[in-house]
Tab-separated table of C-alpha atoms and ligand atoms in Angstrom:
chain	number	residue	atom	x	y	z
A	442	MET	CA	38.888	-65.793	39.463
A	443	ASN	CA	38.906	-66.543	42.851
A	444	GLY	CA	36.724	-69.949	42.616
A	445	ASN	CA	37.703	-70.027	46.666
A	446	THR	CA	35.088	-67.140	47.394
A	447	LEU	CA	32.050	-69.569	44.712
A	448	HIS	CA	30.184	-72.298	46.291
A	449	ASN	CA	32.118	-75.667	46.010
A	450	SER	CA	29.892	-77.668	43.609
A	451	ALA	CA	30.288	-74.633	41.652
A	452	PHE	CA	33.928	-74.425	42.728
A	453	THR	CA	34.352	-77.240	40.894
A	454	LEU	CA	33.230	-76.301	37.486
A	455	SER	CA	35.047	-72.595	37.648
A	456	ILE	CA	38.479	-74.980	37.891
A	457	ASN	CA	37.153	-77.483	35.157
A	458	GLN	CA	35.580	-74.423	32.688
A	459	LYS	CA	39.090	-72.757	33.184
A	460	ASN	CA	40.176	-74.067	30.325
A	461	SER	CA	38.320	-74.017	28.662
A	462	THR	CA	37.385	-70.723	29.165
A	463	LYS	CA	40.631	-70.105	27.708
A	464	ARG	CA	39.992	-71.483	24.990
A	465	ARG	CA	37.164	-70.456	23.534
A	466	GLU	CA	39.180	-66.720	24.064
A	467	LYS	CA	41.952	-68.010	21.748
A	468	MET	CA	39.938	-69.238	19.559
A	469	CYS	CA	38.185	-65.824	20.011
A	470	MET	CA	40.933	-63.812	19.352
A	471	SER	CA	42.018	-65.648	16.388
A	472	ASP	CA	38.939	-66.818	14.233
A	473	ARG	CA	36.806	-63.407	14.422
A	474	HIS	CA	34.038	-64.460	12.041
A	475	ILE	CA	31.102	-66.283	13.146
A	476	SER	CA	28.004	-66.983	11.803
A	477	ARG	CA	24.088	-66.352	12.955
A	478	ARG	CA	24.067	-70.801	13.339
A	479	SER	CA	26.305	-71.055	14.650
A	480	VAL	CA	25.297	-68.212	16.812
A	481	LEU	CA	21.758	-69.690	17.167
A	482	ALA	CA	23.224	-73.557	17.296
A	483	GLY	CA	22.686	-73.502	21.431
A	484	ALA	CA	19.661	-71.034	21.015
A	485	ILE	CA	18.200	-74.409	18.980
A	486	GLY	CA	19.111	-77.074	21.101
A	487	VAL	CA	17.272	-75.742	23.603
A	488	ALA	CA	14.239	-74.300	22.164
A	489	GLY	CA	14.024	-77.714	19.921
A	490	LEU	CA	14.071	-75.770	16.319
A	491	SER	CA	14.613	-76.291	12.954
A	492	THR	CA	15.655	-73.251	11.265
A	493	ILE	CA	18.127	-70.817	11.127
A	494	SER	CA	19.041	-67.338	9.018
A	495	ARG	CA	23.093	-67.178	7.070
A	496	LEU	CA	23.896	-63.002	8.614
A	497	THR	CA	27.317	-63.852	9.701
A	498	PRO	CA	28.204	-61.004	12.705
A	499	THR	CA	32.022	-60.895	13.557
A	500	PHE	CA	32.520	-61.853	17.811
A	501	ALA	CA	33.775	-59.129	20.245
A	502	THR	CA	37.723	-60.029	20.813
A	503	ASP	CA	39.525	-58.861	22.461
A	504	ARG	CA	40.040	-55.190	22.577
A	505	ALA	CA	38.683	-55.062	19.232
A	506	PRO	CA	35.695	-53.381	18.082
A	507	SER	CA	32.607	-55.870	16.916
A	508	ARG	CA	29.538	-55.871	15.678
A	509	GLY	CA	28.892	-59.599	16.862
A	510	PHE	CA	25.913	-61.465	18.397
A	511	LEU	CA	25.872	-60.301	21.906
A	512	TRP	CA	25.346	-63.658	24.856
A	513	GLY	CA	25.224	-61.389	28.147
A	514	CYS	CA	23.908	-60.658	31.777
A	515	ALA	CA	23.072	-57.927	32.975
A	516	THR	CA	24.094	-55.466	36.144
A	517	ALA	CA	23.255	-51.977	37.160
A	518	GLY	CA	26.130	-49.896	39.921
A	519	HIS	CA	23.740	-48.930	42.480
A	520	GLN	CA	21.406	-52.358	42.265
A	521	VAL	CA	25.591	-54.010	42.528
A	522	GLU	CA	28.340	-52.203	43.314
A	523	GLY	CA	27.270	-51.551	46.639
A	524	ASN	CA	28.266	-48.139	49.545
A	525	ASN	CA	26.659	-45.400	46.317
A	526	ILE	CA	26.616	-42.046	49.137
A	527	ASN	CA	26.042	-40.096	47.358
A	528	ALA	CA	22.570	-40.838	45.081
A	529	ASP	CA	19.725	-40.091	44.701
A	530	PHE	CA	18.207	-43.082	45.507
A	531	TRP	CA	20.613	-44.165	48.881
A	532	VAL	CA	19.070	-40.996	50.378
A	533	TYR	CA	15.887	-41.702	49.880
A	534	GLU	CA	17.232	-45.513	51.835
A	535	ASN	CA	18.156	-43.771	54.555
A	536	VAL	CA	15.241	-41.544	55.407
A	537	LYS	CA	12.755	-42.381	57.002
A	538	PRO	CA	9.926	-43.117	56.251
A	539	THR	CA	10.788	-45.537	53.188
A	540	LEU	CA	9.669	-47.166	50.710
A	541	PHE	CA	12.367	-49.047	50.509
A	542	ALA	CA	11.951	-52.067	51.454
A	543	ASP	CA	15.789	-53.077	53.071
A	544	ARG	CA	19.031	-50.222	52.170
A	545	SER	CA	21.246	-51.043	49.025
A	546	GLY	CA	24.753	-51.662	51.366
A	547	ASP	CA	27.431	-53.792	50.750
A	548	THR	CA	24.702	-55.162	48.092
A	549	CYS	CA	26.716	-57.486	46.152
A	550	ASP	CA	29.781	-56.235	46.690
A	551	HIS	CA	30.503	-55.599	43.363
A	552	TYR	CA	32.676	-52.413	42.988
A	553	HIS	CA	35.239	-54.052	44.345
A	554	ARG	CA	34.689	-57.979	43.406
A	555	TYR	CA	33.625	-57.424	39.866
A	556	GLU	CA	37.149	-59.134	38.390
A	557	GLU	CA	35.985	-62.266	40.007
A	558	ASP	CA	32.191	-61.269	38.627
A	559	ILE	CA	33.319	-60.813	35.172
A	560	ALA	CA	35.285	-63.852	35.542
A	561	LEU	CA	32.051	-65.978	36.602
A	562	THR	CA	30.991	-63.551	33.050
A	563	ALA	CA	33.512	-66.105	31.027
A	564	MET	CA	33.648	-68.663	32.187
A	565	LEU	CA	29.606	-69.118	32.126
A	566	GLY	CA	30.417	-69.035	28.970
A	567	PHE	CA	28.497	-65.149	27.593
A	568	ASN	CA	30.302	-62.772	26.024
A	569	CYS	CA	29.397	-59.514	27.282
A	570	LEU	CA	28.147	-58.012	30.185
A	571	ARG	CA	25.822	-54.778	30.787
A	572	LEU	CA	26.822	-52.423	33.000
A	573	SER	CA	26.710	-49.175	33.906
A	574	ILE	CA	29.143	-46.045	35.691
A	575	GLU	CA	27.214	-44.667	37.898
A	576	TRP	CA	26.771	-40.459	37.866
A	577	SER	CA	26.881	-40.819	41.981
A	578	ARG	CA	30.790	-41.593	41.587
A	579	ILE	CA	32.240	-40.245	39.362
A	580	GLU	CA	30.737	-36.111	39.593
A	581	PRO	CA	30.015	-36.404	43.005
A	582	GLU	CA	30.091	-33.336	43.476
A	583	ALA	CA	29.049	-30.179	40.408
A	584	GLY	CA	31.714	-30.272	38.813
A	585	ASN	CA	34.187	-32.155	40.984
A	586	PHE	CA	34.962	-35.158	38.184
A	587	SER	CA	36.980	-37.566	39.968
A	588	GLU	CA	39.449	-38.998	38.049
A	589	ALA	CA	40.306	-42.426	40.773
A	590	GLU	CA	36.539	-43.280	40.107
A	591	LEU	CA	36.960	-43.436	36.001
A	592	ASP	CA	40.129	-45.251	36.840
A	593	HIS	CA	37.992	-46.991	38.967
A	594	TYR	CA	35.505	-48.464	35.358
A	595	GLU	CA	38.624	-47.876	33.270
A	596	ARG	CA	40.465	-50.818	35.215
A	597	VAL	CA	36.416	-52.674	34.971
A	598	LEU	CA	35.962	-52.519	31.517
A	599	GLU	CA	39.257	-53.466	30.670
A	600	THR	CA	39.156	-56.823	32.782
A	601	CYS	CA	36.334	-56.899	31.276
A	602	ARG	CA	38.296	-57.395	27.391
A	603	LYS	CA	41.355	-58.856	29.218
A	604	HIS	CA	38.317	-61.507	29.942
A	605	GLY	CA	36.570	-62.013	26.135
A	606	VAL	CA	33.234	-59.797	27.360
A	607	ALA	CA	31.926	-56.700	25.321
A	608	PRO	CA	31.217	-54.747	28.078
A	609	PHE	CA	27.027	-52.864	27.341
A	610	VAL	CA	27.470	-49.627	28.896
A	611	THR	CA	24.393	-47.853	30.842
A	612	TYR	CA	25.456	-43.988	31.694
A	613	ASN	CA	22.244	-44.132	33.414
A	614	HIS	CA	20.786	-46.810	35.660
A	615	PHE	CA	17.667	-44.855	37.058
A	616	THR	CA	20.073	-42.950	39.883
A	617	THR	CA	22.287	-39.830	40.050
A	618	PRO	CA	23.821	-37.869	42.214
A	619	ARG	CA	22.113	-36.085	45.709
A	620	TRP	CA	24.377	-33.008	44.361
A	621	PHE	CA	21.742	-33.147	41.209
A	622	ALA	CA	18.613	-34.348	42.503
A	623	SER	CA	18.939	-31.863	44.948
A	624	ARG	CA	19.216	-29.196	42.177
A	625	GLY	CA	15.895	-30.714	40.801
A	626	GLY	CA	17.132	-33.987	38.398
A	627	PHE	CA	15.894	-34.534	35.435
A	628	THR	CA	12.999	-31.549	35.773
A	629	THR	CA	15.455	-28.116	35.672
A	630	PRO	CA	16.236	-26.899	32.263
A	631	ASP	CA	20.194	-27.130	32.164
A	632	SER	CA	19.924	-30.684	33.145
A	633	ALA	CA	20.173	-32.369	29.888
A	634	ASP	CA	23.362	-29.690	30.024
A	635	LEU	CA	24.778	-31.558	33.470
A	636	PHE	CA	23.980	-35.270	32.210
A	637	SER	CA	26.094	-34.482	28.463
A	638	ARG	CA	28.767	-32.657	30.340
A	639	PHE	CA	28.633	-36.076	32.298
A	640	ALA	CA	28.762	-38.211	29.085
A	641	GLU	CA	31.279	-36.229	27.153
A	642	LYS	CA	34.006	-36.983	29.892
A	643	ALA	CA	32.770	-40.525	31.250
A	644	THR	CA	33.841	-41.555	27.383
A	645	SER	CA	36.949	-39.354	26.893
A	646	ARG	CA	38.323	-41.461	29.693
A	647	LEU	CA	36.751	-44.630	29.084
A	648	GLY	CA	34.751	-44.860	25.253
A	649	HIS	CA	37.783	-47.233	23.462
A	650	LEU	CA	36.579	-49.630	26.056
A	651	ILE	CA	33.333	-49.983	24.982
A	652	GLU	CA	31.071	-51.566	22.894
A	653	ALA	CA	27.637	-50.407	23.012
A	654	ALA	CA	26.395	-47.931	25.244
A	655	ALA	CA	22.892	-46.557	25.983
A	656	THR	CA	22.621	-42.564	27.833
A	657	PHE	CA	19.240	-44.456	29.897
A	658	ASN	CA	17.820	-47.841	31.160
A	659	GLU	CA	14.070	-47.135	30.682
A	660	PRO	CA	13.405	-43.388	30.564
A	661	ASN	CA	10.122	-44.287	29.231
A	662	LEU	CA	8.515	-45.917	32.468
A	663	LEU	CA	7.662	-42.516	33.974
A	664	GLN	CA	5.030	-42.582	30.716
A	665	SER	CA	4.675	-46.775	31.262
A	666	VAL	CA	3.907	-46.075	35.240
A	667	PHE	CA	0.669	-44.479	35.013
A	668	TRP	CA	-1.335	-46.927	32.867
A	669	ARG	CA	-0.368	-49.253	35.849
A	670	LYS	CA	-2.854	-50.741	37.973
A	671	LYS	CA	-1.137	-51.281	40.501
A	672	SER	CA	1.574	-47.819	41.810
A	673	LEU	CA	3.565	-47.457	44.718
A	674	ALA	CA	4.996	-43.773	43.375
A	675	GLY	CA	2.222	-41.525	44.131
A	676	SER	CA	1.685	-43.511	47.333
A	677	PRO	CA	1.498	-41.655	51.325
A	678	THR	CA	4.567	-43.125	52.012
A	679	ALA	CA	6.252	-42.475	48.739
A	680	LEU	CA	5.361	-38.517	49.430
A	681	GLN	CA	6.375	-38.879	53.010
A	682	MET	CA	9.580	-40.598	51.434
A	683	GLY	CA	10.362	-37.107	49.814
A	684	ALA	CA	9.414	-35.190	52.222
A	685	ALA	CA	11.928	-36.663	54.255
A	686	ALA	CA	14.835	-36.662	51.396
A	687	ALA	CA	13.916	-32.236	51.146
A	688	MET	CA	14.752	-32.262	54.546
A	689	ALA	CA	18.081	-35.240	54.887
A	690	THR	CA	19.392	-32.616	51.729
A	691	GLY	CA	18.428	-29.898	52.391
A	692	SER	CA	16.238	-29.052	49.113
A	693	LYS	CA	13.818	-28.334	48.235
A	694	GLN	CA	13.514	-28.859	44.747
A	695	PHE	CA	14.642	-32.415	45.784
A	696	THR	CA	13.886	-35.027	42.729
A	697	THR	CA	14.763	-38.069	41.705
A	698	PHE	CA	14.244	-40.319	38.857
A	699	TYR	CA	11.145	-41.782	41.495
A	700	SER	CA	10.145	-38.303	41.907
A	701	GLY	CA	9.267	-35.540	38.642
A	702	ASP	CA	7.102	-34.870	37.174
A	703	PRO	CA	7.071	-36.351	34.517
A	704	VAL	CA	5.394	-33.705	31.776
A	705	ILE	CA	7.871	-31.151	33.393
A	706	ALA	CA	11.459	-34.084	33.232
A	707	LEU	CA	10.271	-35.262	29.807
A	708	PRO	CA	11.724	-32.878	27.385
A	709	HIS	CA	14.077	-32.346	29.429
A	710	TYR	CA	15.372	-36.235	29.465
A	711	LEU	CA	14.695	-36.195	25.083
A	712	SER	CA	16.812	-32.911	25.078
A	713	ALA	CA	19.779	-35.553	27.640
A	714	HIS	CA	19.499	-38.658	25.268
A	715	GLU	CA	20.025	-36.636	22.471
A	716	MET	CA	23.351	-34.368	23.464
A	717	ALA	CA	24.054	-37.253	25.172
A	718	TYR	CA	24.552	-39.295	22.358
A	719	ALA	CA	25.923	-36.756	21.100
A	720	ALA	CA	28.343	-36.543	23.079
A	721	ILE	CA	29.166	-40.054	23.358
A	722	LYS	CA	29.810	-40.896	19.395
A	723	ALA	CA	31.911	-37.819	19.863
A	724	GLY	CA	34.595	-40.493	20.658
A	725	PRO	CA	37.334	-41.919	21.513
A	726	GLY	CA	35.421	-45.173	20.559
A	727	ASP	CA	32.957	-45.835	17.227
A	728	PHE	CA	30.312	-47.444	18.399
A	729	PRO	CA	26.388	-47.868	18.977
A	730	VAL	CA	24.509	-45.987	20.708
A	731	GLY	CA	21.253	-46.442	22.189
A	732	VAL	CA	18.323	-46.017	24.424
A	733	THR	CA	16.854	-49.066	26.177
A	734	LEU	CA	13.148	-48.821	27.261
A	735	ALA	CA	11.153	-50.722	29.859
A	736	ILE	CA	8.864	-52.614	26.778
A	737	SER	CA	5.705	-54.376	28.272
A	738	ASP	CA	3.851	-57.120	25.627
A	739	GLU	CA	0.559	-54.817	25.119
A	740	GLN	CA	-2.599	-56.758	24.221
A	741	GLY	CA	-5.650	-55.444	24.279
A	742	VAL	CA	-8.407	-57.151	25.629
A	743	GLY	CA	-12.508	-57.038	24.402
A	744	PRO	CA	-14.173	-54.640	22.224
A	745	ASN	CA	-12.237	-50.488	22.287
A	746	ASN	CA	-10.211	-51.296	24.603
A	747	LEU	CA	-7.556	-49.187	25.243
A	748	ALA	CA	-4.056	-51.413	24.031
A	749	ARG	CA	-2.783	-49.505	20.868
A	750	LEU	CA	-2.825	-45.665	23.293
A	751	ARG	CA	-1.388	-47.279	26.105
A	752	GLN	CA	1.081	-48.878	23.573
A	753	LYS	CA	1.534	-44.788	21.585
A	754	GLU	CA	2.302	-43.688	25.503
A	755	SER	CA	4.398	-45.777	27.259
A	756	TYR	CA	6.060	-45.816	24.215
A	757	GLY	CA	5.726	-44.038	21.416
A	758	VAL	CA	7.725	-40.655	22.930
A	759	TRP	CA	11.090	-43.005	23.150
A	760	LEU	CA	10.786	-45.527	20.213
A	761	SER	CA	10.882	-41.828	18.027
A	762	ALA	CA	14.120	-40.807	20.010
A	763	ALA	CA	15.080	-45.158	19.212
A	764	SER	CA	14.772	-44.389	16.100
A	765	LYS	CA	17.503	-41.458	16.028
A	766	SER	CA	19.968	-43.213	17.422
A	767	ASP	CA	21.947	-46.899	17.050
A	768	PHE	CA	19.344	-49.334	17.992
A	769	VAL	CA	16.516	-49.292	20.347
A	770	GLY	CA	17.309	-51.886	23.879
A	771	VAL	CA	14.491	-53.930	24.197
A	772	GLN	CA	13.879	-55.196	28.401
A	773	THR	CA	10.721	-56.599	28.587
A	774	TYR	CA	9.359	-58.944	30.780
A	775	SER	CA	5.834	-59.475	30.578
A	776	ARG	CA	2.755	-58.533	29.367
A	777	ASN	CA	-0.285	-56.031	30.233
A	778	ARG	CA	-3.967	-56.662	29.671
A	779	THR	CA	-5.791	-53.454	28.798
A	780	GLY	CA	-9.604	-53.146	28.632
A	781	LEU	CA	-11.792	-50.981	28.049
A	782	HIS	CA	-11.146	-49.436	31.022
A	783	GLY	CA	-7.765	-49.731	31.264
A	784	ASP	CA	-5.419	-52.276	32.831
A	785	LEU	CA	-6.840	-55.272	34.210
A	786	GLY	CA	-3.819	-56.646	35.632
A	787	PRO	CA	-3.309	-60.861	34.701
A	788	GLU	CA	-6.054	-62.917	35.027
A	789	PRO	CA	-6.904	-64.865	38.279
A	790	GLY	CA	-5.227	-68.233	39.099
A	791	ILE	CA	-2.195	-66.831	36.320
A	792	GLU	CA	1.433	-67.804	37.609
A	793	LEU	CA	2.548	-64.628	38.428
A	794	THR	CA	6.177	-64.178	39.710
A	795	GLN	CA	8.018	-62.593	42.897
A	796	MET	CA	7.240	-59.110	40.821
A	797	GLY	CA	3.695	-59.715	40.424
A	798	TYR	CA	3.802	-60.026	37.412
A	799	GLU	CA	2.607	-62.987	34.878
A	800	TYR	CA	4.090	-65.134	34.138
A	801	TYR	CA	4.867	-64.340	30.193
A	802	PRO	CA	8.339	-65.368	28.568
A	803	GLN	CA	6.264	-65.164	25.499
A	804	ALA	CA	6.662	-61.261	25.323
A	805	LEU	CA	9.539	-60.648	23.618
A	806	GLY	CA	8.434	-61.728	20.656
A	807	ALA	CA	5.990	-58.875	20.212
A	808	THR	CA	8.100	-56.911	21.802
A	809	ILE	CA	11.326	-56.888	19.569
A	810	ARG	CA	8.566	-57.517	16.189
A	811	TYR	CA	6.909	-54.115	17.200
A	812	ALA	CA	10.014	-52.502	18.802
A	813	ALA	CA	12.048	-52.611	14.926
A	814	ALA	CA	8.877	-51.776	13.028
A	815	ALA	CA	8.229	-48.173	15.160
A	816	THR	CA	11.534	-47.161	15.144
A	817	GLY	CA	13.613	-49.463	11.674
A	818	LYS	CA	16.713	-50.446	14.242
A	819	PRO	CA	18.606	-52.545	14.947
A	820	VAL	CA	16.966	-54.564	18.415
A	821	TYR	CA	19.799	-54.945	21.641
A	822	VAL	CA	17.390	-57.242	24.018
A	823	THR	CA	19.125	-55.892	26.719
A	824	GLU	CA	17.049	-57.157	29.779
A	825	ASN	CA	14.978	-60.155	30.273
A	826	GLY	CA	14.142	-62.030	32.758
A	827	ILE	CA	12.099	-63.523	35.343
A	828	GLY	CA	11.587	-62.146	39.002
A	829	THR	CA	11.884	-66.438	41.763
A	830	GLU	CA	12.929	-68.852	43.914
A	831	ASP	CA	11.972	-72.167	41.966
A	832	ASP	CA	15.352	-72.006	39.304
A	833	SER	CA	13.161	-74.414	37.517
A	834	ARG	CA	10.748	-71.759	35.939
A	835	ARG	CA	13.904	-69.332	35.078
A	836	ILE	CA	15.177	-71.787	32.450
A	837	ALA	CA	11.867	-72.239	31.276
A	838	PHE	CA	11.990	-68.663	30.878
A	839	ILE	CA	14.918	-68.306	29.075
A	840	ASP	CA	13.618	-71.421	27.135
A	841	THR	CA	11.197	-69.656	25.719
A	842	ALA	CA	11.720	-66.429	25.464
A	843	ILE	CA	14.838	-67.389	22.698
A	844	ALA	CA	12.759	-69.799	21.228
A	845	GLU	CA	11.573	-66.089	20.584
A	846	VAL	CA	14.606	-63.898	19.333
A	847	LYS	CA	15.035	-67.593	17.404
A	848	LYS	CA	11.937	-66.381	15.319
A	849	CYS	CA	12.361	-62.662	14.960
A	850	ILE	CA	15.772	-63.150	13.754
A	851	ASP	CA	14.980	-65.554	11.449
A	852	ASP	CA	12.167	-63.092	10.156
A	853	GLY	CA	14.943	-61.005	9.664
A	854	ILE	CA	14.632	-59.053	12.419
A	855	ASP	CA	17.456	-57.440	13.418
A	856	VAL	CA	18.579	-58.845	16.475
A	857	ARG	CA	21.783	-58.175	18.262
A	858	SER	CA	20.986	-59.650	21.191
A	859	TYR	CA	19.986	-61.201	25.102
A	860	ILE	CA	21.213	-60.136	27.825
A	861	HIS	CA	19.875	-61.657	30.125
A	862	TRP	CA	18.770	-59.646	33.669
A	863	SER	CA	20.734	-60.457	35.798
A	864	LEU	CA	23.956	-61.602	36.325
A	865	LEU	CA	23.270	-61.701	39.781
A	866	ASP	CA	20.668	-61.650	42.643
A	867	ASN	CA	20.658	-57.458	43.381
A	868	PHE	CA	18.701	-54.702	45.206
A	869	GLU	CA	15.721	-54.727	43.314
A	870	TRP	CA	14.984	-50.981	44.576
A	871	ILE	CA	11.962	-50.595	46.870
A	872	TYR	CA	11.767	-54.388	47.628
A	873	GLY	CA	14.727	-55.096	48.735
A	874	TYR	CA	16.816	-58.125	48.402
A	875	ARG	CA	13.813	-60.590	48.744
A	876	PRO	CA	12.922	-60.567	44.396
A	877	LYS	CA	15.674	-62.559	43.132
A	878	PHE	CA	16.389	-62.331	38.894
A	879	GLY	CA	20.491	-63.550	39.679
A	880	LEU	CA	21.532	-66.057	37.723
A	881	VAL	CA	23.885	-66.680	40.021
A	882	ALA	CA	23.141	-65.885	44.380
A	883	VAL	CA	24.982	-63.938	46.116
A	884	ASN	CA	25.454	-64.988	50.361
A	885	ARG	CA	24.296	-61.502	51.731
A	886	THR	CA	26.714	-61.373	54.761
A	887	THR	CA	29.494	-63.109	53.561
A	888	PHE	CA	29.772	-62.639	49.298
A	889	GLU	CA	29.795	-65.807	47.504
A	890	ARG	CA	28.935	-66.299	44.942
A	891	THR	CA	27.135	-69.009	44.102
A	892	PRO	CA	25.586	-70.482	39.985
A	893	LYS	CA	22.619	-71.119	39.681
A	894	PRO	CA	21.967	-74.432	37.273
A	895	SER	CA	20.678	-71.296	35.375
A	896	ALA	CA	23.673	-69.607	35.010
A	897	TRP	CA	25.590	-73.276	32.914
A	898	HIS	CA	21.935	-73.401	31.156
A	899	LEU	CA	22.564	-70.448	29.490
A	900	GLY	CA	25.941	-70.211	29.979
A	901	ALA	CA	25.489	-73.298	27.869
A	902	ILE	CA	23.229	-72.074	25.806
A	903	ALA	CA	25.430	-68.494	25.252
A	904	ARG	CA	29.260	-71.090	24.900
A	905	ASN	CA	27.533	-73.249	21.869
A	906	GLY	CA	25.763	-70.932	20.245
A	907	MET	CA	29.656	-69.017	19.719
A	908	ALA	CA	31.197	-72.246	18.705
A	909	ARG	CA	30.819	-73.195	15.181
B	117	LIG	C1	14.849	-52.902	35.669
B	117	LIG	C2	16.832	-53.023	36.754
B	117	LIG	C3	15.366	-53.859	37.760
B	117	LIG	C4	14.861	-55.430	36.790
B	117	LIG	C5	13.976	-55.892	37.290
B	117	LIG	C6	14.490	-52.861	35.230
B	117	LIG	O1	13.200	-52.520	34.586
B	117	LIG	O2	15.802	-51.361	34.272
B	117	LIG	O3	17.152	-52.635	36.923
B	117	LIG	O4	15.801	-54.795	38.928
B	117	LIG	O5	13.749	-54.577	35.394
B	117	LIG	O6	12.964	-55.470	38.058
């Protein structure tokens, strides 16, 4: 890793920890089996819990496939790579009017700095990085696959393996190629074929390096968004932005994840998931494949509340899709309170995060239990985090969330990862660069990475969890 690009104090730490990272990698390569006791030791230290379970997962080693507990951080291509110019959202960001507070632009320049970021992930103590491969880079025009971009992602995954970091790959994290959006996105009947063709092509090159994969990131947002009290999806600016994007691309059908009619798109998304699942499972590689869902702790308030209906409509169909896959990915940020007439929003005066969500880290326990019971499948926590400028609140959030994971495992639920959103402060979609979800701050001009105290804190939990 190029330590010079880190903040001074972080640089000192990076040098000191480099050796221990090497030692750890060595140990892991020669000693692939660790007990669940050790996986959770860090969590217990922090959360002050006393009981532990007896399962024995294996540990992710260099290249060898494994099924160990994954302690990771998450990223997504469009949010960190930079200059993702063939993506549909790039169009949205660059038309007027736009809902987007900022343009993604260079974002974290992760496309060029991936090695530094992967080394940093390992140095902090994590054994997993969740990342997405960008369809619009790999297939910039319909049917034209870029060997150079596949090479790029192959290098990224190989770099993960080199650093002892298991790559959890998302095949689609919201953005699609412009050409795909221009022909109607997932509202067209052949969209599933096109997505699975991409999945097949990408897997044929990258499959042997993948640890676990998700077809889609949070496809259920389309169903759950209608229950939100405040949603910008149908706002006048959103409609004008859509019209401007259609004009800019010369397509009347310009349709993104954000804008597609969910009733029309849903069956195509479901087939796309099923077909991509089959394409990825065909190999090369032999790893679990699932779908990650945005799941909140759905709490009913008062008699005859609609919480169960909301839960069914927001998650039902996708939980059933997950039950036919290898796992369900749980992504939890808070709870929802639902009354007789729908969403109640947070109680007045309650602590809110930068996204306006209630600070409610204990939600993760409820969502893991719900997803596990509904699918009967192993649970991967693939996102959990908080947008805040106050890193001490992130640390407190992490401790409570991990204590919930621990309780679930103690109760016999098969939880296989805790992957925090996010590794880096990055491009938070329409909210631009204001919300800070990162364990690591990124200087917007120099791209210098500075781990926050929460990065060392969660890294230590991960590291202790992996020590014997
Ligand atoms: C998404 C991420 C997003 C995060 C924080 C998740 O819903 O997968 O892309 O940045 O939440 O809002």
